[in-house]
CSV table of C-alpha atoms in Angstrom, one decimal:
chain,number,residue,atom,x,y,z
A,1,VAL,CA,88.1,119.2,74.4
A,2,ALA,CA,86.0,122.6,74.8
A,3,PHE,CA,84.3,122.9,71.7
A,4,SER,CA,83.1,119.1,72.0
A,5,LYS,CA,79.9,117.6,74.0
A,6,SER,CA,82.1,115.5,75.8
A,7,THR,CA,82.0,115.1,79.4
A,8,VAL,CA,85.1,116.3,81.7
A,9,LEU,CA,86.1,114.7,85.0
A,10,ILE,CA,88.2,117.0,86.9
A,11,MET,CA,90.2,115.3,90.1
A,12,GLY,CA,92.2,116.9,92.4
A,13,GLU,CA,92.7,118.2,96.2
A,14,THR,CA,91.4,120.8,97.5
A,15,GLY,CA,92.4,124.2,96.4
A,16,THR,CA,93.9,122.8,92.8
A,17,GLY,CA,91.4,125.2,90.7
A,18,LYS,CA,88.9,122.5,89.7
A,19,GLU,CA,85.7,124.8,89.0
A,20,LEU,CA,88.0,127.5,88.0
A,21,PHE,CA,88.8,125.1,85.2
A,22,ALA,CA,85.8,124.2,84.7
A,23,ARG,CA,84.4,127.6,84.1
A,24,TYR,CA,87.4,128.1,81.3
A,25,ILE,CA,86.3,124.8,79.9
A,26,HIS,CA,82.7,126.3,79.4
A,27,GLN,CA,84.4,129.6,78.9
A,28,CYS,CA,86.4,128.2,75.6
A,29,SER,CA,83.2,126.4,74.3
A,30,PRO,CA,80.5,127.2,71.8
A,31,ARG,CA,78.2,127.2,75.1
A,32,SER,CA,80.1,130.2,76.7
A,33,GLY,CA,77.0,132.6,75.3
A,34,LYS,CA,74.8,131.0,78.3
A,35,PRO,CA,75.0,131.3,81.8
A,36,PHE,CA,77.4,128.5,83.6
A,37,MET,CA,75.8,126.4,86.3
A,38,ALA,CA,77.2,124.7,89.1
A,39,VAL,CA,75.7,122.8,91.9
A,40,ASN,CA,78.1,121.6,94.5
A,41,CYS,CA,76.7,117.9,95.3
A,42,ALA,CA,78.3,117.9,98.8
A,43,ALA,CA,76.2,120.7,100.1
A,44,LEU,CA,73.0,119.8,100.0
A,45,PRO,CA,70.7,116.8,101.4
A,46,GLU,CA,69.7,113.8,99.0
A,47,GLY,CA,66.0,115.5,99.0
A,48,LEU,CA,67.0,118.9,98.1
A,49,LEU,CA,70.4,117.4,95.6
A,50,GLU,CA,67.2,115.7,93.3
A,51,SER,CA,65.0,118.9,93.4
A,52,GLU,CA,68.2,120.9,92.6
A,53,LEU,CA,69.2,119.4,89.9
A,54,PHE,CA,65.8,118.0,88.0
A,55,GLY,CA,63.8,120.4,89.3
A,56,HIS,CA,59.9,119.7,90.8
A,57,GLU,CA,56.1,120.0,89.8
A,58,LYS,CA,53.6,122.0,92.0
A,59,GLY,CA,52.6,119.5,94.8
A,60,SER,CA,55.2,116.5,94.4
A,61,PHE,CA,56.0,117.0,98.0
A,62,THR,CA,55.3,118.7,101.0
A,63,GLY,CA,56.8,122.5,100.8
A,64,ALA,CA,56.5,122.3,97.0
A,65,THR,CA,53.9,125.6,96.3
A,66,GLU,CA,55.2,126.0,92.5
A,67,ASN,CA,57.1,124.6,89.6
A,68,LYS,CA,60.8,124.8,90.3
A,69,GLU,CA,63.1,124.7,86.9
A,70,GLY,CA,65.9,122.1,88.0
A,71,LYS,CA,69.6,123.1,87.1
A,72,PHE,CA,69.5,120.5,83.9
A,73,GLU,CA,67.2,122.5,82.2
A,74,LEU,CA,68.3,126.0,83.2
A,75,ALA,CA,71.9,124.7,82.1
A,76,HIS,CA,70.0,123.9,78.2
A,77,ASN,CA,72.5,124.3,75.6
A,78,SER,CA,75.3,125.7,78.4
A,79,SER,CA,77.5,123.8,81.0
A,80,LEU,CA,76.2,122.3,84.1
A,81,LEU,CA,79.4,121.9,87.0
A,82,LEU,CA,78.8,118.7,89.4
A,83,ASP,CA,81.2,119.9,92.0
A,84,GLU,CA,82.3,117.2,94.8
A,85,VAL,CA,80.2,114.5,92.2
A,86,THR,CA,81.5,111.7,94.2
A,87,GLU,CA,79.1,112.7,97.3
A,88,MET,CA,75.8,112.1,95.5
A,89,SER,CA,73.6,109.3,96.9
A,90,MET,CA,73.8,106.2,94.9
A,91,PRO,CA,69.9,106.3,93.9
A,92,LEU,CA,71.0,110.1,92.5
A,93,GLN,CA,73.9,108.5,90.8
A,94,ALA,CA,71.1,106.2,89.4
A,95,LYS,CA,69.4,108.8,88.0
A,96,LEU,CA,72.0,111.3,86.7
A,97,LEU,CA,73.5,108.0,84.8
A,98,ARG,CA,69.8,108.3,83.4
A,99,VAL,CA,70.0,111.8,82.4
A,100,LEU,CA,73.8,111.6,80.5
A,101,GLN,CA,72.5,108.5,78.7
A,102,GLU,CA,69.1,109.8,77.2
A,103,HIS,CA,69.9,113.5,77.5
A,104,GLU,CA,66.4,114.0,79.4
A,105,VAL,CA,65.0,114.8,82.9
A,106,ASP,CA,62.2,113.3,85.0
A,107,LYS,CA,61.4,116.1,87.3
A,108,VAL,CA,60.0,115.4,90.9
A,109,GLY,CA,56.6,114.4,90.5
A,110,GLY,CA,56.7,115.2,86.5
A,111,ARG,CA,54.9,112.7,84.1
A,112,ILE,CA,56.9,113.3,81.0
A,113,PRO,CA,61.0,113.7,80.7
A,114,ILE,CA,62.1,116.7,80.1
A,115,PRO,CA,64.6,116.9,76.5
A,116,VAL,CA,68.2,119.1,77.8
A,117,ASP,CA,71.3,119.6,76.1
A,118,VAL,CA,73.7,120.3,78.6
A,119,ARG,CA,77.7,119.8,78.8
A,120,VAL,CA,78.1,118.4,82.3
A,121,ILE,CA,81.6,118.6,83.7
A,122,ALA,CA,82.0,116.7,87.2
A,123,THR,CA,84.8,117.7,89.7
A,124,SER,CA,86.0,115.0,92.8
A,125,ASN,CA,88.6,115.3,95.5
A,126,ARG,CA,88.2,111.7,96.5
A,127,ASP,CA,90.1,108.8,95.3
A,128,ILE,CA,87.1,107.7,93.4
A,129,GLN,CA,88.2,104.3,92.6
A,130,LYS,CA,88.2,103.4,96.3
A,131,ARG,CA,84.6,104.9,96.1
A,132,ILE,CA,83.7,102.2,93.2
A,133,GLN,CA,85.4,99.4,95.5
A,134,GLY,CA,83.4,100.8,98.6
A,135,GLN,CA,80.3,100.9,96.8
A,136,LYS,CA,80.0,104.5,97.3
A,137,PHE,CA,80.1,105.3,93.8
A,138,ARG,CA,78.4,104.0,90.4
A,139,GLU,CA,81.1,102.3,88.2
A,140,ASP,CA,79.0,102.9,85.4
A,141,LEU,CA,78.6,106.4,86.1
A,142,TYR,CA,82.2,106.7,86.2
A,143,TYR,CA,82.9,105.6,82.6
A,144,ARG,CA,79.9,108.0,81.6
A,145,LEU,CA,81.8,110.6,83.3
A,146,ASN,CA,85.5,110.0,82.8
A,147,VAL,CA,85.2,110.4,78.7
A,148,VAL,CA,88.2,113.5,79.1
A,149,PRO,CA,89.7,112.7,82.9
A,150,LEU,CA,91.6,115.5,83.5
A,151,ASN,CA,93.8,115.8,87.0
A,152,LEU,CA,94.8,118.8,88.7
A,153,ILE,CA,98.5,118.2,90.6
A,154,PRO,CA,98.7,119.7,94.1
A,155,LEU,CA,100.9,122.8,93.9
A,156,ARG,CA,103.4,121.1,96.0
A,157,GLU,CA,104.4,119.9,92.9
A,158,ARG,CA,104.1,122.5,90.8
A,159,ILE,CA,106.7,124.6,92.7
A,160,ASP,CA,107.9,126.5,89.5
A,161,ASP,CA,104.1,128.1,89.1
A,162,ILE,CA,104.4,129.6,92.4
A,163,PRO,CA,106.1,133.0,91.5
A,164,ILE,CA,104.0,133.0,88.6
A,165,LEU,CA,100.4,132.9,90.2
A,166,THR,CA,102.0,135.1,93.1
A,167,GLU,CA,102.6,138.0,90.6
A,168,ASN,CA,98.8,137.4,89.4
A,169,PHE,CA,97.7,137.1,92.7
A,170,ILE,CA,99.5,140.4,93.8
A,171,ASN,CA,98.4,142.6,90.8
A,172,GLN,CA,94.5,140.7,91.4
A,173,PHE,CA,94.0,142.4,95.0
A,174,CYS,CA,96.2,145.3,94.7
A,175,GLU,CA,93.6,146.1,91.8
A,176,GLU,CA,90.6,145.0,94.3
A,177,ASN,CA,91.7,147.7,96.6
A,178,GLY,CA,93.2,150.4,94.9
A,179,LYS,CA,96.5,149.7,96.2
A,180,SER,CA,99.6,150.8,93.4
A,181,HIS,CA,101.6,147.8,93.0
A,182,ILE,CA,103.5,145.6,95.2
A,183,LYS,CA,106.8,143.8,94.7
A,184,ILE,CA,107.1,140.9,96.4
A,185,ASP,CA,110.9,140.1,98.5
A,186,SER,CA,113.0,136.7,97.3
A,187,ALA,CA,113.5,135.9,100.5
A,188,THR,CA,109.5,136.0,101.1
A,189,LEU,CA,109.4,134.4,97.4
A,190,THR,CA,111.7,131.6,98.9
A,191,LEU,CA,109.4,131.0,101.7
A,192,LEU,CA,106.1,130.5,99.8
A,193,LYS,CA,108.5,127.7,97.9
A,194,LYS,CA,109.2,125.9,100.6
A,195,TYR,CA,106.0,125.6,102.2
A,196,ARG,CA,104.1,122.3,101.8
A,197,TRP,CA,100.9,124.0,100.4
A,198,PRO,CA,98.0,121.6,101.7
A,199,GLY,CA,95.2,124.2,100.8
A,200,ASN,CA,96.9,124.5,97.4
A,201,ILE,CA,96.4,127.5,95.3
A,202,ARG,CA,93.5,128.4,97.2
A,203,GLU,CA,96.2,128.8,100.3
A,204,LEU,CA,98.2,130.8,98.4
A,205,SER,CA,95.5,133.0,96.8
A,206,ASN,CA,94.6,134.1,100.9
A,207,ILE,CA,97.8,134.0,101.9
A,208,VAL,CA,98.6,136.7,99.1
A,209,GLU,CA,95.7,138.9,100.1
A,210,ARG,CA,96.3,138.8,103.6
A,211,SER,CA,99.9,139.9,103.0
A,212,CYS,CA,98.9,143.0,100.2
A,213,LEU,CA,96.7,143.8,103.0
A,214,LEU,CA,99.2,144.1,105.7
A,215,CYS,CA,102.0,145.5,103.5
A,216,GLN,CA,102.3,149.5,104.0
A,217,GLU,CA,105.7,149.5,101.7
A,218,ASP,CA,105.9,148.7,98.7
A,219,THR,CA,107.5,144.9,99.4
A,220,ILE,CA,105.7,141.9,100.8
A,221,LEU,CA,108.3,140.7,103.4
A,222,PRO,CA,108.1,137.6,105.4
A,223,SER,CA,107.1,139.0,108.4
A,224,HIS,CA,103.6,140.0,106.0
A,225,LEU,CA,103.2,136.6,105.3
A,226,PHE,CA,101.9,135.6,109.0
A,227,PHE,CA,102.5,132.2,108.9
A,228,ASP,CA,102.3,129.6,111.9
A,229,LYS,CA,105.6,128.4,113.8
A,230,GLU,CA,104.4,125.1,112.5
A,231,LEU,CA,104.4,126.2,108.3
A,232,GLN,CA,107.9,128.4,109.2
A,233,SER,CA,110.0,125.5,110.7
A,234,LYS,CA,108.9,123.2,107.9
A,235,ASN,CA,112.4,121.5,108.2
A,236,LYS,CA,111.7,120.5,111.7
A,237,ASP,CA,108.6,118.6,111.2
A,238,THR,CA,110.7,116.4,108.6
A,239,PRO,CA,111.8,113.2,110.9
A,240,ARG,CA,115.6,113.1,111.3
A,241,LEU,CA,117.1,109.9,109.7
A,242,SER,CA,119.2,107.4,112.1
A,243,GLY,CA,120.7,103.9,112.0
A,244,THR,CA,123.2,102.8,109.5
A,245,ILE,CA,123.7,104.4,105.5
A,246,TYR,CA,121.6,101.2,104.3
A,247,GLU,CA,118.8,102.4,106.7
A,248,MET,CA,119.2,105.9,106.3
A,249,GLU,CA,119.3,105.2,102.6
A,250,LYS,CA,115.8,103.2,102.5
A,251,GLU,CA,114.4,105.7,104.9
A,252,LEU,CA,115.1,108.6,102.5
A,253,ILE,CA,113.8,106.8,99.1
A,254,MET,CA,110.6,105.8,101.1
A,255,GLN,CA,110.0,109.0,102.3
A,256,THR,CA,110.4,110.4,98.7
A,257,LEU,CA,108.4,108.3,97.2
A,258,GLU,CA,105.3,109.0,99.7
A,259,GLU,CA,106.3,112.5,99.3
A,260,PHE,CA,105.2,112.1,95.6
A,261,ASN,CA,102.7,109.3,95.9
A,262,GLY,CA,104.4,106.6,94.4
A,263,ASN,CA,105.9,108.2,91.5
A,264,LYS,CA,108.4,106.9,91.2
A,265,THR,CA,109.7,109.0,88.0
A,266,LYS,CA,109.3,112.4,90.0
A,267,ALA,CA,111.2,110.4,93.4
A,268,ALA,CA,113.8,109.1,91.3
A,269,ASP,CA,114.5,112.8,90.2
A,270,SER,CA,114.1,114.3,93.6
A,271,LEU,CA,116.1,111.8,94.8
A,272,GLY,CA,119.1,112.3,91.7
A,273,ILE,CA,119.1,108.8,90.8
A,274,SER,CA,118.1,107.0,87.4
A,275,ILE,CA,114.9,105.3,87.5
A,276,ARG,CA,116.8,101.9,87.1
A,277,THR,CA,118.7,102.6,90.3
A,278,LEU,CA,115.2,103.3,92.2
A,279,ARG,CA,113.8,100.4,90.8
A,280,ASN,CA,116.9,98.8,91.9
A,281,LYS,CA,116.8,99.8,95.3
A,282,LEU,CA,112.7,98.9,95.8
A,283,ASN,CA,113.9,95.4,94.8
A,284,GLU,CA,116.7,95.0,97.4
A,285,TYR,CA,114.0,96.5,100.2
A,286,GLY,CA,111.3,94.2,98.5
A,287,LYS,CA,109.0,96.5,97.6
């Protein structure tokens, strides 16, 4: 995909590495010799975001004391990341759609469209279908962006990646801080693998960095994690099952389905039953 000009839409929870992945696509593309551009669509009000993306002409509005090139112009022959694109206002979405269709931008206050060759990569941590249904995101823009859809799954569903990521972050932070290599205790790694990681890889990175700084020896111990009490007692947060065996079984199955966001295959694997058995059980429950 990186070698094409196709638009990419990267979806995933906060902290899953969407921007890092976008930069990786750019680095693997023929456009890698040009600077990678990025705009956080959630960080700027509508008026400023329009100017940031498309640029403006001198005198086009109060405070426009000089001509300004927008990110689309600056990203000509390169890649542009539209971070959290679903936070963009509807009028700006219409203008973005035209840029993607016509490959030209209209500056604020400009008279002549400016041709651009830009590879757009967009990201979102929202449920885009719900945004479309709520009339907060244009369906035609979604289809224009969603040429190549990528979904970065949360860290809690990628437990086997935690040792690899942890080792990578340890090496990175030791090098940055001039420390000799640090090992990680097996009990510490077990704690990391049991945690739910609401902040995903970004949170793991922060905790590993803190642990490296606090570790005075050559091994990161559980005490170096400085998890809050509620994080260390993950099992205490799990509701206790009660009632008949039928009720407990139903509650366990429904909890597991919720944990895997309704993915029956993953839920069945976690429960140690076949997908067919799971479907039969759900039929029993009228689900």
